Coordinates of C-alpha atoms and ligand atoms in Angstrom, one line a residue:
M10 CA -23.1 3.7 4.9
I11 CA -21.5 6.1 7.7
D12 CA -23.4 9.3 8.3
G13 CA -20.3 11.6 7.7
K14 CA -17.1 11.4 5.8
V15 CA -14.0 9.0 4.9
M16 CA -10.7 10.9 5.7
V17 CA -8.0 9.4 3.3
T18 CA -4.5 10.8 3.9
G19 CA -2.0 10.3 1.1
G20 CA -5.1 10.4 -0.8
A21 CA -2.8 11.7 -3.8
G22 CA -0.4 9.1 -3.9
Y23 CA -0.6 5.7 -5.5
I24 CA -2.6 3.3 -3.3
G25 CA -4.2 6.5 -1.5
S26 CA -5.8 7.4 -4.6
H27 CA -7.5 4.2 -5.2
A28 CA -8.6 3.8 -1.9
V29 CA -10.5 7.2 -2.8
L30 CA -12.0 5.5 -6.0
A31 CA -13.1 2.5 -4.2
L32 CA -14.9 4.6 -1.5
L33 CA -16.6 7.0 -4.1
D34 CA -17.6 4.2 -6.4
A35 CA -19.1 2.5 -3.0
G36 CA -21.0 5.9 -2.1
Y37 CA -19.0 7.3 0.9
E38 CA -18.1 10.5 0.9
V39 CA -14.8 11.5 0.9
V40 CA -12.2 14.1 2.3
V41 CA -8.6 13.8 0.9
I42 CA -5.7 15.3 3.0
D43 CA -2.3 15.3 1.2
N44 CA 0.8 17.6 1.5
L45 CA 1.5 17.0 -2.2
V46 CA 5.1 16.2 -1.3
T47 CA 5.2 12.9 -3.4
G48 CA 1.3 12.9 -4.3
F49 CA -0.2 15.1 -7.3
S50 CA -3.0 16.8 -7.0
W51 CA -4.8 15.5 -10.6
A52 CA -4.8 12.0 -8.8
I53 CA -7.2 13.1 -6.8
D54 CA -10.6 12.2 -8.1
R55 CA -12.9 15.5 -8.3
R56 CA -15.7 14.0 -6.4
A57 CA -13.5 14.1 -3.0
A58 CA -13.2 17.5 -1.0
F59 CA -9.4 18.0 -0.8
V60 CA -7.3 19.9 2.1
E61 CA -3.8 20.2 1.5
M62 CA -2.4 19.9 4.7
A63 CA 0.6 17.7 6.7
V64 CA -0.9 14.6 8.7
E65 CA 0.7 16.1 11.8
D66 CA -1.1 19.7 11.8
V67 CA -3.1 20.2 15.1
N68 CA -5.8 22.0 12.9
L69 CA -6.7 19.0 11.5
R70 CA -9.0 18.2 13.9
N71 CA -11.0 21.1 13.1
V72 CA -10.9 19.7 9.4
M73 CA -12.4 16.3 10.9
A74 CA -14.9 18.2 12.9
E75 CA -15.8 20.2 9.6
H76 CA -16.2 17.4 7.4
R77 CA -17.7 15.0 10.0
V78 CA -15.3 12.7 9.4
R79 CA -16.4 8.9 11.0
A80 CA -13.0 7.2 9.8
V81 CA -9.6 7.8 8.9
M82 CA -8.0 6.2 6.3
H83 CA -4.1 7.0 6.8
F84 CA -2.1 6.1 3.9
A85 CA 0.5 9.2 3.8
G86 CA 3.9 8.2 4.5
S87 CA 7.2 7.4 3.6
V88 CA 7.7 4.1 1.8
V89 CA 11.2 3.6 0.3
V90 CA 13.2 1.2 2.4
P91 CA 16.8 1.7 1.5
E92 CA 16.2 5.3 2.3
S93 CA 14.7 4.3 5.4
V94 CA 18.1 2.9 6.3
A95 CA 19.8 5.8 5.2
D96 CA 17.7 8.1 7.1
P97 CA 15.8 6.6 9.7
L98 CA 15.0 10.1 11.7
K99 CA 12.9 10.8 8.2
Y100 CA 11.0 7.7 8.9
Y101 CA 10.3 7.8 12.4
R102 CA 9.0 11.9 11.6
N103 CA 6.8 11.1 8.7
N104 CA 5.8 7.4 9.5
T105 CA 5.6 7.1 13.5
A106 CA 5.3 10.8 14.8
A107 CA 3.4 12.1 12.1
T108 CA 0.8 9.1 12.8
R109 CA 0.8 9.7 16.5
S110 CA -0.3 13.4 15.7
L111 CA -2.8 12.0 13.1
I112 CA -4.4 9.5 16.0
E113 CA -4.4 12.5 18.7
S114 CA -6.4 14.4 16.4
A115 CA -8.8 11.6 15.4
V116 CA -8.9 10.8 19.6
A117 CA -9.8 14.6 20.1
A118 CA -12.4 14.8 16.7
G119 CA -13.8 11.9 18.2
V120 CA -13.4 9.6 15.1
P121 CA -14.5 6.1 16.0
H122 CA -12.6 4.3 13.2
F123 CA -9.1 4.2 11.6
I124 CA -7.6 2.1 9.1
F125 CA -4.0 2.0 8.7
S126 CA -1.5 1.5 5.9
S127 CA 1.1 -1.5 7.2
T128 CA 3.3 -3.7 5.7
A129 CA 4.9 -6.8 5.3
A130 CA 8.0 -5.5 6.1
T131 CA 6.9 -5.5 10.0
Y132 CA 7.9 -9.5 9.6
G133 CA 11.6 -8.7 8.2
T134 CA 12.6 -12.2 7.4
P135 CA 9.9 -14.6 8.0
E136 CA 10.9 -17.9 9.9
R137 CA 8.1 -19.5 7.6
V138 CA 6.3 -18.6 4.2
P139 CA 3.6 -18.3 4.2
V140 CA 3.6 -15.7 7.1
A141 CA 1.0 -15.3 9.3
E142 CA -0.2 -12.7 11.3
S143 CA 0.5 -14.3 14.5
D144 CA 4.3 -14.9 13.4
P145 CA 7.0 -13.0 15.1
T146 CA 7.4 -9.4 14.1
R147 CA 11.0 -8.4 13.7
P148 CA 11.8 -5.9 11.5
I149 CA 15.2 -5.5 9.2
N150 CA 14.7 -2.0 8.6
P151 CA 13.6 1.3 10.1
Y152 CA 10.6 1.4 7.4
G153 CA 9.5 -1.8 8.7
M154 CA 9.8 -0.8 12.2
S155 CA 8.2 2.8 11.8
K156 CA 5.3 0.7 10.9
L157 CA 4.9 -1.8 13.5
M158 CA 5.2 1.1 16.1
T159 CA 2.2 2.6 15.2
E160 CA 0.1 -0.7 15.0
A161 CA 1.4 -0.6 18.7
M162 CA -0.1 3.1 19.3
L163 CA -3.1 2.1 17.8
R164 CA -3.4 -1.0 20.0
D165 CA -2.9 0.8 23.1
V166 CA -5.1 3.8 21.9
A167 CA -8.0 1.7 21.0
A168 CA -7.6 0.3 24.5
A169 CA -8.1 3.3 26.3
H170 CA -10.6 5.3 24.1
P171 CA -13.7 4.8 21.9
I172 CA -12.2 3.9 18.8
N173 CA -11.4 0.8 16.9
Y174 CA -8.8 0.0 14.2
A175 CA -7.6 -2.3 11.4
C176 CA -3.9 -2.5 10.3
L177 CA -3.7 -4.1 6.9
R178 CA -0.3 -5.6 6.1
Y179 CA 0.5 -5.0 2.9
F180 CA 2.4 -7.5 0.7
N181 CA 3.8 -6.2 -2.8
V182 CA 1.1 -3.9 -4.4
A183 CA 1.0 -3.6 -7.8
G184 CA -1.1 -2.5 -11.2
A185 CA -3.3 0.4 -11.7
D186 CA -6.9 1.2 -11.7
P187 CA -8.8 -1.1 -14.5
Q188 CA -10.4 1.8 -15.8
G189 CA -7.3 4.0 -15.9
R190 CA -8.3 6.4 -13.9
S191 CA -5.1 6.5 -11.8
G192 CA -1.9 4.9 -11.1
Q193 CA 2.0 4.3 -9.6
S194 CA 3.1 7.9 -11.1
T195 CA 6.0 8.2 -8.9
V196 CA 9.4 9.4 -10.4
G197 CA 12.3 7.2 -9.7
A198 CA 10.2 4.0 -8.5
T199 CA 12.0 1.4 -6.9
H200 CA 9.4 -1.4 -7.7
L201 CA 9.8 -4.3 -9.7
I202 CA 6.6 -4.3 -11.7
K203 CA 6.9 -0.6 -12.4
I204 CA 10.3 -0.5 -13.4
A205 CA 9.5 -3.7 -15.9
V206 CA 6.3 -1.5 -17.5
E207 CA 8.7 1.6 -17.9
A208 CA 11.3 -0.8 -19.5
A209 CA 8.3 -2.1 -21.6
T210 CA 7.7 1.8 -22.9
G211 CA 11.1 2.7 -23.4
K212 CA 12.0 4.6 -20.4
R213 CA 14.6 2.3 -19.6
D214 CA 16.7 0.1 -21.8
S215 CA 17.3 -3.0 -19.2
V216 CA 15.8 -4.4 -15.6
A217 CA 18.1 -5.3 -13.2
V218 CA 17.7 -8.8 -11.5
F219 CA 18.6 -8.4 -7.7
G220 CA 20.0 -11.7 -6.6
T221 CA 19.9 -15.3 -8.7
D222 CA 21.1 -17.4 -6.1
F223 CA 18.3 -17.2 -3.8
P224 CA 17.0 -20.7 -2.4
T225 CA 13.4 -20.4 -4.3
R226 CA 12.7 -22.4 -7.6
D227 CA 14.8 -20.4 -10.1
G228 CA 17.1 -18.5 -7.9
T229 CA 15.4 -15.0 -8.0
G230 CA 13.1 -13.5 -5.1
V231 CA 9.7 -14.6 -4.7
R232 CA 6.8 -12.0 -3.6
D233 CA 3.1 -12.0 -3.5
Y234 CA 2.2 -9.5 -5.9
I235 CA -1.7 -7.8 -5.1
H236 CA -3.6 -5.8 -7.5
V237 CA -4.1 -2.3 -6.2
T238 CA -8.1 -2.1 -6.8
D239 CA -8.2 -5.4 -4.7
L240 CA -6.2 -3.7 -1.9
A241 CA -8.6 -0.8 -2.1
E242 CA -11.8 -2.9 -1.6
A243 CA -9.9 -4.9 1.0
H244 CA -9.8 -1.0 3.0
V245 CA -13.9 -0.8 2.1
A246 CA -14.3 -3.9 3.5
A247 CA -12.5 -3.2 6.7
L248 CA -14.2 -0.4 7.3
K249 CA -17.4 -2.0 7.0
L250 CA -16.4 -4.4 9.3
L251 CA -15.0 -1.5 12.0
V252 CA -18.5 0.1 11.9
E253 CA -20.4 -3.3 12.2
R254 CA -18.3 -4.5 15.1
P255 CA -16.9 -1.2 16.9
D256 CA -15.9 -3.8 19.7
E257 CA -13.2 -5.2 17.4
S258 CA -9.8 -4.3 15.5
H259 CA -7.8 -6.5 13.2
I260 CA -4.4 -7.1 11.9
L261 CA -4.7 -8.5 8.4
N262 CA -2.2 -9.6 5.8
A263 CA -3.1 -8.4 2.4
G264 CA -1.9 -10.7 -0.3
Y265 CA -3.2 -13.2 -2.7
G266 CA -1.3 -16.3 -0.9
R267 CA 1.0 -16.9 -3.7
G268 CA 4.3 -15.9 -4.8
F269 CA 6.0 -14.9 -8.4
S270 CA 9.8 -14.9 -8.8
V271 CA 11.3 -12.0 -10.2
L272 CA 12.1 -14.2 -13.6
E273 CA 8.1 -14.9 -13.7
V274 CA 7.1 -11.2 -13.4
L275 CA 9.5 -10.8 -16.5
D276 CA 8.5 -13.4 -18.3
A277 CA 4.8 -11.9 -17.7
V278 CA 5.6 -8.6 -18.7
D279 CA 7.2 -10.3 -22.1
R280 CA 3.8 -12.0 -22.9
V281 CA 1.7 -9.0 -22.5
T282 CA 4.2 -7.0 -24.4
N283 CA 4.7 -9.2 -27.0
M284 CA 8.7 -7.9 -26.1
T285 CA 11.5 -9.4 -24.5
I286 CA 12.8 -7.0 -22.0
R287 CA 16.5 -7.0 -21.5
R288 CA 17.4 -8.5 -18.1
K289 CA 20.7 -7.6 -16.6
L290 CA 21.9 -10.5 -13.6
E291 CA 23.2 -8.3 -10.7
G292 CA 24.2 -9.6 -7.1
R293 CA 21.4 -9.5 -4.2
R294 CA 20.1 -6.3 -3.1
A295 CA 20.5 -5.6 0.8
G296 CA 17.7 -7.0 3.2
D297 CA 16.1 -8.7 0.4
P298 CA 14.6 -12.0 1.8
A299 CA 14.1 -14.7 -0.4
E300 CA 10.7 -15.5 -0.3
L301 CA 7.6 -13.3 1.1
V302 CA 4.3 -14.6 0.7
A303 CA 1.3 -14.0 2.6
D304 CA -0.9 -16.3 4.9
N305 CA -4.1 -14.6 4.0
G306 CA -6.5 -17.0 5.6
A307 CA -7.6 -14.3 8.0
I308 CA -8.6 -11.5 5.8
L309 CA -10.6 -13.7 4.0
K310 CA -12.5 -14.9 6.9
T311 CA -12.7 -12.0 8.8
L312 CA -13.5 -9.3 5.8
D313 CA -16.3 -9.8 2.8
W314 CA -13.6 -9.4 0.4
A315 CA -12.1 -11.9 -1.9
P316 CA -9.5 -11.0 -4.6
Q317 CA -10.8 -10.4 -7.8
R318 CA -7.6 -9.5 -9.8
D319 CA -5.6 -12.3 -9.0
D320 CA -3.7 -12.5 -12.3
L321 CA -0.1 -11.6 -12.7
E322 CA -0.9 -10.7 -16.4
G323 CA -4.0 -8.4 -15.6
I324 CA -2.0 -6.6 -12.9
V325 CA 1.0 -6.2 -15.3
R326 CA -1.5 -5.4 -18.4
D327 CA -3.0 -2.5 -16.0
A328 CA 0.2 -1.1 -14.9
L329 CA 1.3 -1.2 -18.5
A330 CA -1.8 0.9 -19.6
W331 CA -1.3 3.3 -16.7
E332 CA 2.5 3.9 -18.0
R333 CA 1.3 4.3 -21.5
T334 CA -0.9 7.0 -20.2
L335 CA 2.0 8.7 -18.2
A336 CA 4.5 8.5 -21.3
E337 CA 1.4 10.0 -23.3
R338 CA 0.9 12.8 -20.8
G339 CA 4.8 13.4 -21.1
R340 CA 5.2 12.3 -17.2
Ligands
UFG430 N1 13.8 -6.4 -8.0 C1 14.6 -6.5 -8.9 N2 15.1 -5.6 -10.2 C2 14.5 -4.5 -9.6 C3 13.5 -4.0 -8.5 C4 13.1 -5.4 -7.6 O1 15.3 -7.7 -8.9 O2 14.7 -3.6 -10.2 C5 13.3 -7.5 -7.2 C6 13.6 -7.4 -5.8 O3 14.7 -7.7 -5.4 C7 12.3 -8.3 -5.1 C8 11.5 -8.4 -5.9 O4 12.0 -7.9 -7.2 O5 12.7 -9.6 -5.2 C9 10.3 -7.2 -5.4 O6 11.0 -6.0 -5.4 P1 10.1 -4.6 -5.0 O7 11.4 -3.4 -4.9 O8 9.2 -4.5 -6.1 O9 9.7 -5.0 -3.8 P2 9.9 -5.1 -2.2 O10 9.6 -6.9 -2.1 O11 11.1 -5.2 -2.0 O12 9.1 -4.4 -1.8 C10 8.0 -4.6 -0.6 C11 7.0 -3.2 -0.7 C12 7.5 -2.6 0.4 C13 7.8 -3.6 1.9 C14 8.6 -4.4 1.4 C15 9.0 -5.6 2.2 O13 7.1 -2.6 -1.7 O14 6.9 -1.6 0.6 O15 8.1 -5.4 0.2 O16 10.2 -6.5 2.4 F1 8.8 -2.7 2.8

């Protein structure tokens, strides 16, 4: 445990709100920073302190001092890949430049640990699958590049200042808190499992399958889907390691090391709901790699963490339960 709070930026968002739950459940004290542009204040657990502020605000260093922040977990940012292609400067502002300011605040306030939400998009189209942390990072969109630039900043800052860091490169995050306290609530989400459970609850009448001619077992794209609660717990484990070993920093893939195709995901949703979702076979989406699966050897070896929810139907069940909660709330 640490003597002070963990600052969670983007704590009102999807992954951030689950990290807040994991930290609080593990006994940490938390202060959430969120500007509520895409997050929801109702998603912030009442046990956490909340400051509505942008991460680039220079006053953040005062908030860090007031709350005796000992670690930052940085989730705030923009996350839609096609939008990053259309509006790259938004991504370099919200992800890269804003994070630069946040890191500067952390250094000024003497915060010793920093955990960053990175992404498999830093690899671009991987040369081999499963892809390992030491493989080339050649992002094929501004989203991936904006995150890779942040990884570079953290490396350089940790070499110059008394701060260590962990970058977790997320694969496909899905599901919801098994206790039903949070979930993916974004309106207009583009992620497959979210879209499929929206179809299952009648919010959409079909699901588009983007590409049926990939060199995969059934021709559709293969991804490594990780339960958001496992991912949140990996952040808590990363924090423990940073505290125990202040001279080390880590870049780790966060995935399960196995992939499912789009059709396999939709079949799982059908089994869970006992319905048949209508599939519309369409052409490939620009920039989609055929297969993206994590080599997760490093995270398993480095962190005191192991997947607890590596079960596609379980992920779908939790996502669906949350979607029903949203429907009941009229959202
Ligand atoms: N897909 C469909 N139909 C849909 C939505 C998605 O067939 O309606 C397919 C995609 O083509 C892909 C798979 O389902 O094969 C997963 O797509 P998602 O949009 O759910 O996720 P991505 O793999 O595109 O995106 C993920 C992360 C991003 C990250 C990216 C890196 O969510 O943050 O991987 O490639 F940038």
